[in-house]
JSON list of C-alpha atoms and ligand atoms in Angstrom, two decimals:
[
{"chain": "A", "resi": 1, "resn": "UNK", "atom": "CA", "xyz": [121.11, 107.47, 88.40]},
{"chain": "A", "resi": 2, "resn": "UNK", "atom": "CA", "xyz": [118.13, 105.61, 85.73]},
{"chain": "A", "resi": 3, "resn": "UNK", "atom": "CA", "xyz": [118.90, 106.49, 81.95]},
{"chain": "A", "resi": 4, "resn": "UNK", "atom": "CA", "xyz": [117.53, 105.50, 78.65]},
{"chain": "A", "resi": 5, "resn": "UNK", "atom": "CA", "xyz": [120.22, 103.66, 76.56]},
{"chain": "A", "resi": 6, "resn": "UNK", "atom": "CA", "xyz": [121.04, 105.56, 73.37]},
{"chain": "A", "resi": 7, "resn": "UNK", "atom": "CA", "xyz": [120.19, 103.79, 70.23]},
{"chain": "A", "resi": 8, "resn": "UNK", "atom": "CA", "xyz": [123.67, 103.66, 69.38]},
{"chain": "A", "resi": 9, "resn": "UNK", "atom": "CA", "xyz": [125.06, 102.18, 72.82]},
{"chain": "A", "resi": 10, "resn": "UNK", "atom": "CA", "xyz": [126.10, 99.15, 73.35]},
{"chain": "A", "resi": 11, "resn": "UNK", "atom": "CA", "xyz": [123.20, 96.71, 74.56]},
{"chain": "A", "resi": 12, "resn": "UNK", "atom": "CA", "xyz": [124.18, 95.37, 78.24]},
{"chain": "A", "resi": 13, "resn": "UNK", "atom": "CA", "xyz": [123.40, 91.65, 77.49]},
{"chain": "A", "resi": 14, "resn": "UNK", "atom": "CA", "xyz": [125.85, 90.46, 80.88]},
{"chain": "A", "resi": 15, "resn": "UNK", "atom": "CA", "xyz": [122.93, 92.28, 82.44]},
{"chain": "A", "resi": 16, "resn": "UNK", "atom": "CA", "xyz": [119.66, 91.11, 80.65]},
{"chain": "A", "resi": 17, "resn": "UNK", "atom": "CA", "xyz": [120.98, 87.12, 80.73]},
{"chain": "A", "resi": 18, "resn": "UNK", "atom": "CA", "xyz": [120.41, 87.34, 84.35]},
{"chain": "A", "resi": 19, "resn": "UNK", "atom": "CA", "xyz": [117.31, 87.71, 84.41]},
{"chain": "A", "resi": 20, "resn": "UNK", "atom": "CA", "xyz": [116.73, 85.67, 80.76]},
{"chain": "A", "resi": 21, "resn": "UNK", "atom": "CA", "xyz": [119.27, 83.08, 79.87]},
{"chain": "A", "resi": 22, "resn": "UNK", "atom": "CA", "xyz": [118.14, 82.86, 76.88]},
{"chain": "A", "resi": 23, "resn": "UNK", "atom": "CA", "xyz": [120.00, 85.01, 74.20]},
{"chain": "A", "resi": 24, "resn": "UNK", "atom": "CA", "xyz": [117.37, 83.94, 71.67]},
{"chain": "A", "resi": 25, "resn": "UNK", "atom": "CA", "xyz": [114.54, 84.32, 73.73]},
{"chain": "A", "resi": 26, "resn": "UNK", "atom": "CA", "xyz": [115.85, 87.92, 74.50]},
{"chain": "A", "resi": 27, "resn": "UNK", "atom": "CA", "xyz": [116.47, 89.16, 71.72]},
{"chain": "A", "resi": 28, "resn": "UNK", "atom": "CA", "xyz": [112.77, 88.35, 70.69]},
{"chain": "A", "resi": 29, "resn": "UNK", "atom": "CA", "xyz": [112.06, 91.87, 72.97]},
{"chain": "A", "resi": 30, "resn": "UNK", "atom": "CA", "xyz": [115.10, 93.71, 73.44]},
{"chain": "A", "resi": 31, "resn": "UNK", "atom": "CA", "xyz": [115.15, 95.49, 69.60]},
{"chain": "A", "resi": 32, "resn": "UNK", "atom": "CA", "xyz": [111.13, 96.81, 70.62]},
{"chain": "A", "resi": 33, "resn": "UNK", "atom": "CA", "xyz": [111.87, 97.99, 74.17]},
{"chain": "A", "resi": 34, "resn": "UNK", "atom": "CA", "xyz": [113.00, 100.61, 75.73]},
{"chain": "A", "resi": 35, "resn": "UNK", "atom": "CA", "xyz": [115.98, 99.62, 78.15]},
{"chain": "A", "resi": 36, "resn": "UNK", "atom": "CA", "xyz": [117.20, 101.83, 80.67]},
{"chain": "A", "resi": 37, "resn": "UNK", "atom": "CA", "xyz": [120.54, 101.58, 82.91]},
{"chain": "A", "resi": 38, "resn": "UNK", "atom": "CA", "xyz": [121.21, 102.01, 86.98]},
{"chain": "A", "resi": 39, "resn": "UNK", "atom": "CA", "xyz": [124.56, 103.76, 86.77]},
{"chain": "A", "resi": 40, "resn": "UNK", "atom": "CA", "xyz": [126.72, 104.72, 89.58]},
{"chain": "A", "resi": 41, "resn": "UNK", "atom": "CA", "xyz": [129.75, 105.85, 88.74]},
{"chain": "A", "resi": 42, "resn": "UNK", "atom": "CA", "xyz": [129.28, 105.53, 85.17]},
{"chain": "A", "resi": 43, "resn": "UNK", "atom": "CA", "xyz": [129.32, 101.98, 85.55]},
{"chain": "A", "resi": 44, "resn": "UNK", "atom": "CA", "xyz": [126.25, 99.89, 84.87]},
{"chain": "A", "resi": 45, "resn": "UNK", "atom": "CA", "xyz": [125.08, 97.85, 87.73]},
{"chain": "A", "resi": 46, "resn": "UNK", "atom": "CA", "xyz": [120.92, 97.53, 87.14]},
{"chain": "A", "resi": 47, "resn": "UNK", "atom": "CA", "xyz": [118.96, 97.00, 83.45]},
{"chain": "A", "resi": 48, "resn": "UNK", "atom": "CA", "xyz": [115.01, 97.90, 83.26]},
{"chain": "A", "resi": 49, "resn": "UNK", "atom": "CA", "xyz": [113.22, 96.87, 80.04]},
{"chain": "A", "resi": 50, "resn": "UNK", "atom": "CA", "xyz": [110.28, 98.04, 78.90]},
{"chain": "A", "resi": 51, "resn": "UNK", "atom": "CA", "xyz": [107.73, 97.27, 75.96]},
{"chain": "A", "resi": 52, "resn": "UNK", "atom": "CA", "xyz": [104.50, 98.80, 75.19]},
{"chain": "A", "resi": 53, "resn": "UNK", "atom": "CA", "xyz": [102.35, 95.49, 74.57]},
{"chain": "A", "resi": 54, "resn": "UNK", "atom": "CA", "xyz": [98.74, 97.27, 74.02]},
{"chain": "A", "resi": 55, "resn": "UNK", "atom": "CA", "xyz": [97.84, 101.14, 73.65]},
{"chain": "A", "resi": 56, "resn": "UNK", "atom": "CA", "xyz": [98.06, 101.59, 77.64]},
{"chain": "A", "resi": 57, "resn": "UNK", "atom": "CA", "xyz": [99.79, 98.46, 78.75]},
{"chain": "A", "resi": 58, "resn": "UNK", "atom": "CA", "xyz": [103.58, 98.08, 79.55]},
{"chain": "A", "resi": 59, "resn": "UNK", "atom": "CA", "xyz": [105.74, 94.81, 80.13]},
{"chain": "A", "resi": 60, "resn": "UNK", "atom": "CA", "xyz": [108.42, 94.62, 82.14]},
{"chain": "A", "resi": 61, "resn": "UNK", "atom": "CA", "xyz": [110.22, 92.45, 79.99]},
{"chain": "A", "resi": 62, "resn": "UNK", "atom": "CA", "xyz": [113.26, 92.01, 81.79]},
{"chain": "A", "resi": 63, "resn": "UNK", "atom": "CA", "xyz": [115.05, 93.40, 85.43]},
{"chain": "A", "resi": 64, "resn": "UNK", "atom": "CA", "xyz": [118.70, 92.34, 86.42]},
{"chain": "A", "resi": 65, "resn": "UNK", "atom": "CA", "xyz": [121.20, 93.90, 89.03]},
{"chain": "A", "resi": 66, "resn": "UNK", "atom": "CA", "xyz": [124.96, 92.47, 88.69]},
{"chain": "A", "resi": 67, "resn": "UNK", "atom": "CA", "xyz": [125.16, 90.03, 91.77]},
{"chain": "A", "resi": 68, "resn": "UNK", "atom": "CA", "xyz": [127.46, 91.48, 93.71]},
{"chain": "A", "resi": 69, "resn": "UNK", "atom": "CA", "xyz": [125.25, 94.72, 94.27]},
{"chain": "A", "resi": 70, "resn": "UNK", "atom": "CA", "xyz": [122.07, 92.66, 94.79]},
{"chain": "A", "resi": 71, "resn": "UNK", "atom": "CA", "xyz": [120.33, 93.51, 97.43]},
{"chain": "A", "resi": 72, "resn": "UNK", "atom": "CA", "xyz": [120.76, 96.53, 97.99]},
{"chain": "A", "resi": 73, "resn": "UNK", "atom": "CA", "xyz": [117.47, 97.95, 96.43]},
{"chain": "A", "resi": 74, "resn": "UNK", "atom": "CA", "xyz": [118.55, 98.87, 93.36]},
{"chain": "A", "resi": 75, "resn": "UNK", "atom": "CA", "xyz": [116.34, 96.25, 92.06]},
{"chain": "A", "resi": 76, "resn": "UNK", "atom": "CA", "xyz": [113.29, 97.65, 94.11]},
{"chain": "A", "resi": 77, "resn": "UNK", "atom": "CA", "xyz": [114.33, 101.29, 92.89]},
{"chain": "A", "resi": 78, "resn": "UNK", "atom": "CA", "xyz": [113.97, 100.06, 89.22]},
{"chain": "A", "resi": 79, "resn": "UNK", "atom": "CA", "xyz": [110.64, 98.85, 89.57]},
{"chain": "A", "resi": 80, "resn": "UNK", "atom": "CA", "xyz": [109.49, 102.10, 91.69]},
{"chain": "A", "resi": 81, "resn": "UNK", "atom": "CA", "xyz": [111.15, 103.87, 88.53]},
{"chain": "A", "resi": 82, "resn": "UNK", "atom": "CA", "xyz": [109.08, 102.11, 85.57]},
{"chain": "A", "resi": 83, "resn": "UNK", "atom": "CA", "xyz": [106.27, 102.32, 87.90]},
{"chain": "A", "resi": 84, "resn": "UNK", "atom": "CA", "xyz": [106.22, 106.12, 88.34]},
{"chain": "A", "resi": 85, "resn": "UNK", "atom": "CA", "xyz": [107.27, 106.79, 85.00]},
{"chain": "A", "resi": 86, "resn": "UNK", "atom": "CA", "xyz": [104.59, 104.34, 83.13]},
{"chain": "A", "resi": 87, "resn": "UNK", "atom": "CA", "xyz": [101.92, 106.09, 85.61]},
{"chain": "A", "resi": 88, "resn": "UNK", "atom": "CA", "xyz": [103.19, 109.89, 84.62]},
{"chain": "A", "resi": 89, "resn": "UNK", "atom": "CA", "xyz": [102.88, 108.37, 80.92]},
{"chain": "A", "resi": 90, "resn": "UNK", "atom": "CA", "xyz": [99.09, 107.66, 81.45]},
{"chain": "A", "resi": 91, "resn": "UNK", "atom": "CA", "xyz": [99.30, 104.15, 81.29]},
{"chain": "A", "resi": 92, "resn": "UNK", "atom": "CA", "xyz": [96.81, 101.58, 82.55]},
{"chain": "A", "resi": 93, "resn": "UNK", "atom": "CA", "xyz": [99.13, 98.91, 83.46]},
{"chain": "A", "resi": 94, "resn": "UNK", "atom": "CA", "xyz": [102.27, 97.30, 84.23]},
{"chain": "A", "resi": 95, "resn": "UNK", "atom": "CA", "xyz": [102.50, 93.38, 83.50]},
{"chain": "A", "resi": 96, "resn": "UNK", "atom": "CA", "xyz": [105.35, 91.76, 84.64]},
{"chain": "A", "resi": 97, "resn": "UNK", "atom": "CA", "xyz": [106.22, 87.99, 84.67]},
{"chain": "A", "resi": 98, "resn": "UNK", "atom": "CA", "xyz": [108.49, 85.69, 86.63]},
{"chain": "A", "resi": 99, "resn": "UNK", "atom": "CA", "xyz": [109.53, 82.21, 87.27]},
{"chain": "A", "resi": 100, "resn": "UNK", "atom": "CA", "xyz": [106.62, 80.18, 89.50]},
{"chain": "A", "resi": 101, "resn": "UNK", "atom": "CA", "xyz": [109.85, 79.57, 92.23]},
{"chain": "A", "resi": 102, "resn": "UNK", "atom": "CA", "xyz": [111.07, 82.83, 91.77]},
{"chain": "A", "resi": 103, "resn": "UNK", "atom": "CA", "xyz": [110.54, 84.02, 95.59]},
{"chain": "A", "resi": 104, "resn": "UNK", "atom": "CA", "xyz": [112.31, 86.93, 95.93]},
{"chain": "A", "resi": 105, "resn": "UNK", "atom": "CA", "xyz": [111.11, 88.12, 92.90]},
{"chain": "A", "resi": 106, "resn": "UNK", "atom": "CA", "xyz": [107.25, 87.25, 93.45]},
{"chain": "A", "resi": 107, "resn": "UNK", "atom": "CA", "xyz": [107.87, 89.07, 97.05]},
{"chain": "A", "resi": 108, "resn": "UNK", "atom": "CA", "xyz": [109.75, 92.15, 95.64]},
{"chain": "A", "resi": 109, "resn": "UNK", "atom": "CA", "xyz": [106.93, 92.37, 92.98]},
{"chain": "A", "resi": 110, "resn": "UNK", "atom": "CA", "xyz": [104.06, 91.70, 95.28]},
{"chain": "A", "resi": 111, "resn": "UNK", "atom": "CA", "xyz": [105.17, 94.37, 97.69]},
{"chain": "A", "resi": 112, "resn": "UNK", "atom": "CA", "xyz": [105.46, 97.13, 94.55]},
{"chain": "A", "resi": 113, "resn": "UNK", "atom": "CA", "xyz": [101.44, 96.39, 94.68]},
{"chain": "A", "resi": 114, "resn": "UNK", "atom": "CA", "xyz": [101.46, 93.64, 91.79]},
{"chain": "A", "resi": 115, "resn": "UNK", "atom": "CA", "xyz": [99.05, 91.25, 92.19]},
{"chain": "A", "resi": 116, "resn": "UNK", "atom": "CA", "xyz": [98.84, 87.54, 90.44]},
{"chain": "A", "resi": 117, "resn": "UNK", "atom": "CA", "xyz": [96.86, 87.73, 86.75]},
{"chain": "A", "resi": 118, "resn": "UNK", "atom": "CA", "xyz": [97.68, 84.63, 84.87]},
{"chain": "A", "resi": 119, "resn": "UNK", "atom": "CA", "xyz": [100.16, 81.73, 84.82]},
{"chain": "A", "resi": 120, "resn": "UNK", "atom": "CA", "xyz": [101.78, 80.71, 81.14]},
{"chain": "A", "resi": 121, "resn": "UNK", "atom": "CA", "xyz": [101.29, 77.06, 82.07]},
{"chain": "A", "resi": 122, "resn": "UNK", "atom": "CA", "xyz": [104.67, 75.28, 80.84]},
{"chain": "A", "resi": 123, "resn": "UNK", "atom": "CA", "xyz": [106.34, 78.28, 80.14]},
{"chain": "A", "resi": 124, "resn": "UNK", "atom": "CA", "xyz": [109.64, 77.14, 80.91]},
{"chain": "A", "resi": 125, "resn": "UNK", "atom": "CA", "xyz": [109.16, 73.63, 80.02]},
{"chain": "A", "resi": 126, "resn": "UNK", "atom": "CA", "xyz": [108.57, 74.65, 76.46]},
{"chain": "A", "resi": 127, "resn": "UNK", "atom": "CA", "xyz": [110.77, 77.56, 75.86]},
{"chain": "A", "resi": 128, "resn": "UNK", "atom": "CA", "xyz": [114.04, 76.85, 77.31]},
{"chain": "A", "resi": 129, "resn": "UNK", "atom": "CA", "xyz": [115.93, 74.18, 75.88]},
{"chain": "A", "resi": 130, "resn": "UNK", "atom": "CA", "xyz": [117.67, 73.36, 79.51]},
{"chain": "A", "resi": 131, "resn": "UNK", "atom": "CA", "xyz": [116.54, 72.95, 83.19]},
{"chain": "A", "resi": 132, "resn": "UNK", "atom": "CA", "xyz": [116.22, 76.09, 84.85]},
{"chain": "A", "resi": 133, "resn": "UNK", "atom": "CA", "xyz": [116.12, 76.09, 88.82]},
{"chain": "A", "resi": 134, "resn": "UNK", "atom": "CA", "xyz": [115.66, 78.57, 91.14]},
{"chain": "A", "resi": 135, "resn": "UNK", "atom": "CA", "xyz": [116.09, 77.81, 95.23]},
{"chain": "A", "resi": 136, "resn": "UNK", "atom": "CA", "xyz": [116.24, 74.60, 94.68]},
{"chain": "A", "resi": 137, "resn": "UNK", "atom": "CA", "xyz": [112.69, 73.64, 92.12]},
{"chain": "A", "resi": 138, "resn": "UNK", "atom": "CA", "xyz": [112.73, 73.50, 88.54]},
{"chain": "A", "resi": 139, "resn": "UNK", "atom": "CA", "xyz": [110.61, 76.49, 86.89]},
{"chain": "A", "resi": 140, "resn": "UNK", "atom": "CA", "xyz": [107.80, 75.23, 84.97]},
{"chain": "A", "resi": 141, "resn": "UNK", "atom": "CA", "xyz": [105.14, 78.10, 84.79]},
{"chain": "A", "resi": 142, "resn": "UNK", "atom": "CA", "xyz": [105.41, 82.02, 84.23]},
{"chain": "A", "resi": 143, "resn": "UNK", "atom": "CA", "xyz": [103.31, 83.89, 86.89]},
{"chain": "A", "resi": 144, "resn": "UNK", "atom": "CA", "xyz": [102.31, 86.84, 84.94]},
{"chain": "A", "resi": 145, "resn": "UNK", "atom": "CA", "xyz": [101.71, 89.77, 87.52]},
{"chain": "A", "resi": 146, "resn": "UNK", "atom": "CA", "xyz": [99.82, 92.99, 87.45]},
{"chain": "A", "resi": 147, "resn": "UNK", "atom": "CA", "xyz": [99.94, 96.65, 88.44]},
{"chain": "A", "resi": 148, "resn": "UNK", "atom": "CA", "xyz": [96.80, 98.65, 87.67]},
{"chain": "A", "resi": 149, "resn": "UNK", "atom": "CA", "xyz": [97.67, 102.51, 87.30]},
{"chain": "A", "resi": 150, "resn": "UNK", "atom": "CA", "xyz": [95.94, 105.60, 87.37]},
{"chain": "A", "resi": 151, "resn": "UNK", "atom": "CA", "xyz": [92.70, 104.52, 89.24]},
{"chain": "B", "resi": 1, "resn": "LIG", "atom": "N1", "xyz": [113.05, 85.56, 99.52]},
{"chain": "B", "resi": 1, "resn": "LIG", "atom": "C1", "xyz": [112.24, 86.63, 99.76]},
{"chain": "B", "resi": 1, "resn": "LIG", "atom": "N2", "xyz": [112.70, 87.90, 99.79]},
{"chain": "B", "resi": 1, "resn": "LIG", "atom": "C2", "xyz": [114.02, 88.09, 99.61]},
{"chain": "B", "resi": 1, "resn": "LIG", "atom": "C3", "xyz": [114.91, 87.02, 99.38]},
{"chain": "B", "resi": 1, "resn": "LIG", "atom": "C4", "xyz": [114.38, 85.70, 99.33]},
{"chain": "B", "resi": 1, "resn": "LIG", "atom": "N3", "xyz": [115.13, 84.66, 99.10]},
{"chain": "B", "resi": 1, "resn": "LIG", "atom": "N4", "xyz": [116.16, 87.55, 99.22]},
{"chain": "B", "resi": 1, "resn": "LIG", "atom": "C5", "xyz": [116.04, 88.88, 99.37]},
{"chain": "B", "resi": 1, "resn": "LIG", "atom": "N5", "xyz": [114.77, 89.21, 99.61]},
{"chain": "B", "resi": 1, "resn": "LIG", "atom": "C6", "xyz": [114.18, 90.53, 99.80]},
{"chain": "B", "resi": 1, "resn": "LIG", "atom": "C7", "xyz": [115.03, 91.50, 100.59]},
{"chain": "B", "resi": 1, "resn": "LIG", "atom": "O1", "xyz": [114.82, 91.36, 101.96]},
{"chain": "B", "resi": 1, "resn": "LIG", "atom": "C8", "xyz": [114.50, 92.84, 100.06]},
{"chain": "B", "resi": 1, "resn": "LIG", "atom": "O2", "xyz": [113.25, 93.14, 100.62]},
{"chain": "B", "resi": 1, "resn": "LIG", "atom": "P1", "xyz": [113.03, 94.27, 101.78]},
{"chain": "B", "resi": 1, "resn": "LIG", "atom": "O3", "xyz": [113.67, 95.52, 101.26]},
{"chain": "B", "resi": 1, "resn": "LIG", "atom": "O4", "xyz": [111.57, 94.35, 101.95]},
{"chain": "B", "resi": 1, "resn": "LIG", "atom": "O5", "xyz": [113.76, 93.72, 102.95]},
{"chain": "B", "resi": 1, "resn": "LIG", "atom": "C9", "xyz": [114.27, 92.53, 98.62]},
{"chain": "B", "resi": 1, "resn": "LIG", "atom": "O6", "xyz": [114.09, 91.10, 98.50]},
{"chain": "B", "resi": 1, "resn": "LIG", "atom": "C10", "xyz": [115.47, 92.91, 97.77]},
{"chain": "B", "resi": 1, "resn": "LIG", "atom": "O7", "xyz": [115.21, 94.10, 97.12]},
{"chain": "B", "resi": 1, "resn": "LIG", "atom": "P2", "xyz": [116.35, 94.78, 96.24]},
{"chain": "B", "resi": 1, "resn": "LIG", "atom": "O8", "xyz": [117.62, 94.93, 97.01]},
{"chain": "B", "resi": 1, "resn": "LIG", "atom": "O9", "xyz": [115.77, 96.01, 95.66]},
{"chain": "B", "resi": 1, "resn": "LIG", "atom": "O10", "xyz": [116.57, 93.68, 95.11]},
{"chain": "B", "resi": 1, "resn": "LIG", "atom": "P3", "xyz": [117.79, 93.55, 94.09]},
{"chain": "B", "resi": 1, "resn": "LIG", "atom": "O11", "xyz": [118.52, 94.83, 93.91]},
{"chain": "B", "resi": 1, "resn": "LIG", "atom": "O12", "xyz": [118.58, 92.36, 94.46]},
{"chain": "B", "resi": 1, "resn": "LIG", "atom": "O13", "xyz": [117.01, 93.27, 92.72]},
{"chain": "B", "resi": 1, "resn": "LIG", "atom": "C11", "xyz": [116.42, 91.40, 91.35]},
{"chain": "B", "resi": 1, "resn": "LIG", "atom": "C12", "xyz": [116.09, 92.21, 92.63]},
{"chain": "B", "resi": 1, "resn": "LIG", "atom": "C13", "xyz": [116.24, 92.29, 90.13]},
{"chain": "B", "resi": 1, "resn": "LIG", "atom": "C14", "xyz": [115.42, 90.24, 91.29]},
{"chain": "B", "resi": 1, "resn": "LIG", "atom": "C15", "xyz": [117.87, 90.89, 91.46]},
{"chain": "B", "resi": 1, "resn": "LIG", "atom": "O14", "xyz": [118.03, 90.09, 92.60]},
{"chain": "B", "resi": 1, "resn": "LIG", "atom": "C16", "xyz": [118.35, 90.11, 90.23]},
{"chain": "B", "resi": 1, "resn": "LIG", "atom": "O15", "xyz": [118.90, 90.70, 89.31]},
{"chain": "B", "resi": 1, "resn": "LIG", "atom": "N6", "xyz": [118.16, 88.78, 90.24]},
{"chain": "B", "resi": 1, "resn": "LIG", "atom": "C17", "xyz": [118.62, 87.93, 89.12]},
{"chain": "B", "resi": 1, "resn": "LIG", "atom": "C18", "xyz": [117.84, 88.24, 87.87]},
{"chain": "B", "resi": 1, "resn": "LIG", "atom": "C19", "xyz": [116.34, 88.10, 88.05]},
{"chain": "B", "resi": 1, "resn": "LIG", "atom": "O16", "xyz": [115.85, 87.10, 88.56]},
{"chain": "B", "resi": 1, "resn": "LIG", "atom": "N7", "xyz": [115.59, 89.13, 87.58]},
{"chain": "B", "resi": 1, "resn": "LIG", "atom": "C20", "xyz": [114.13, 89.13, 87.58]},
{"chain": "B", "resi": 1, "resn": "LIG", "atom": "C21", "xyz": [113.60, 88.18, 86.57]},
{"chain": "B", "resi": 1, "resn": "LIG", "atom": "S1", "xyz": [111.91, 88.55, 86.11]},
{"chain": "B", "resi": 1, "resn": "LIG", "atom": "C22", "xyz": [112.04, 89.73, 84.88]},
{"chain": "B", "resi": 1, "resn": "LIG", "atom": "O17", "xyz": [113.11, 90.04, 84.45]},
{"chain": "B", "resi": 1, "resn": "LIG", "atom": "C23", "xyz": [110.81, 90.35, 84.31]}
]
């Protein structure tokens, strides 16, 4: 099951620094979003944020399933989750960004009906103190996707 995390829960950071490594950088977001769990069991295995950035826009801010459940499509059912929901909610849009060797992502994304918007040229480079690399390339820009809603 997808549920909102109480206020007063704790926030499932071995989840969000999966997808961000940086605590800093995360906690920029997490405090004005909305973050919602993929439970099974009880036990948390998937993490969904989501911030209203204009009137009708939403950011997917972050998306992480633990690794050993990766795969599976909880990561796919997520996005199908914020999608429906932001759409029932009358928004406009979904924005989402990733890492610009981030393939899985980009394809999981791209298949969900995002398309390419905008690349944050040096994204990484200027943000994260240390080397990140993903299959094998260091990340340098953020591909910022987009899902238009409601046509
Ligand atoms: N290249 C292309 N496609 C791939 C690759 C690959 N290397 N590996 C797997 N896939 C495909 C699978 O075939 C499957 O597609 P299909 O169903 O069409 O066959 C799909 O990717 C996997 O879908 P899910 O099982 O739903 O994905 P998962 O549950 O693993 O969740 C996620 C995806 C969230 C990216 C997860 O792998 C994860 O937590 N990764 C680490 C953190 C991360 O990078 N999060 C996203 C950062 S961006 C952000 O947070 C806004």
């Amino acid at each position: 099951m997808i549920r909102l995390l109480a206020e007063d829960e704790t926030i499932p950071y071995h989840l969000l620094l999966l997808a961000d490594e940086s605590l800093e950088a995360i906690n920029k977001y997490i405090h004005h979003s909305d973050i919602y769990l993929f439970l099974q069991e009880d036990i948390p295995l998937g993490v969904l944020v989501l911030q209203i950035i204009k009137p009708k826009s939403l950011e997917i801010k972050n998306l992480a399933v633990e690794p050993a459940y990766q795969n599976r499509g909880i990561g796919k059912e997520l996005l199908g989750f914020a999608i429906r929901m932001a759409s029932e909610q009358g928004y406009e849009q979904i924005f989402i960004g990733t890492g610009d060797a981030s393939v899985k992502q980009l394809y999981i994304y791209q298949k969900a009906g995002f398309e390419i918007d905008y690349i944050k040229k040096g994204f990484f480079l200027d943000n994260y103190p240390n080397p990140i690399y993903e299959n094998g390339i260091r990340l340098k820009h953020m591909v910022m996707l987009k899902l238009v809603l409601n046509k």
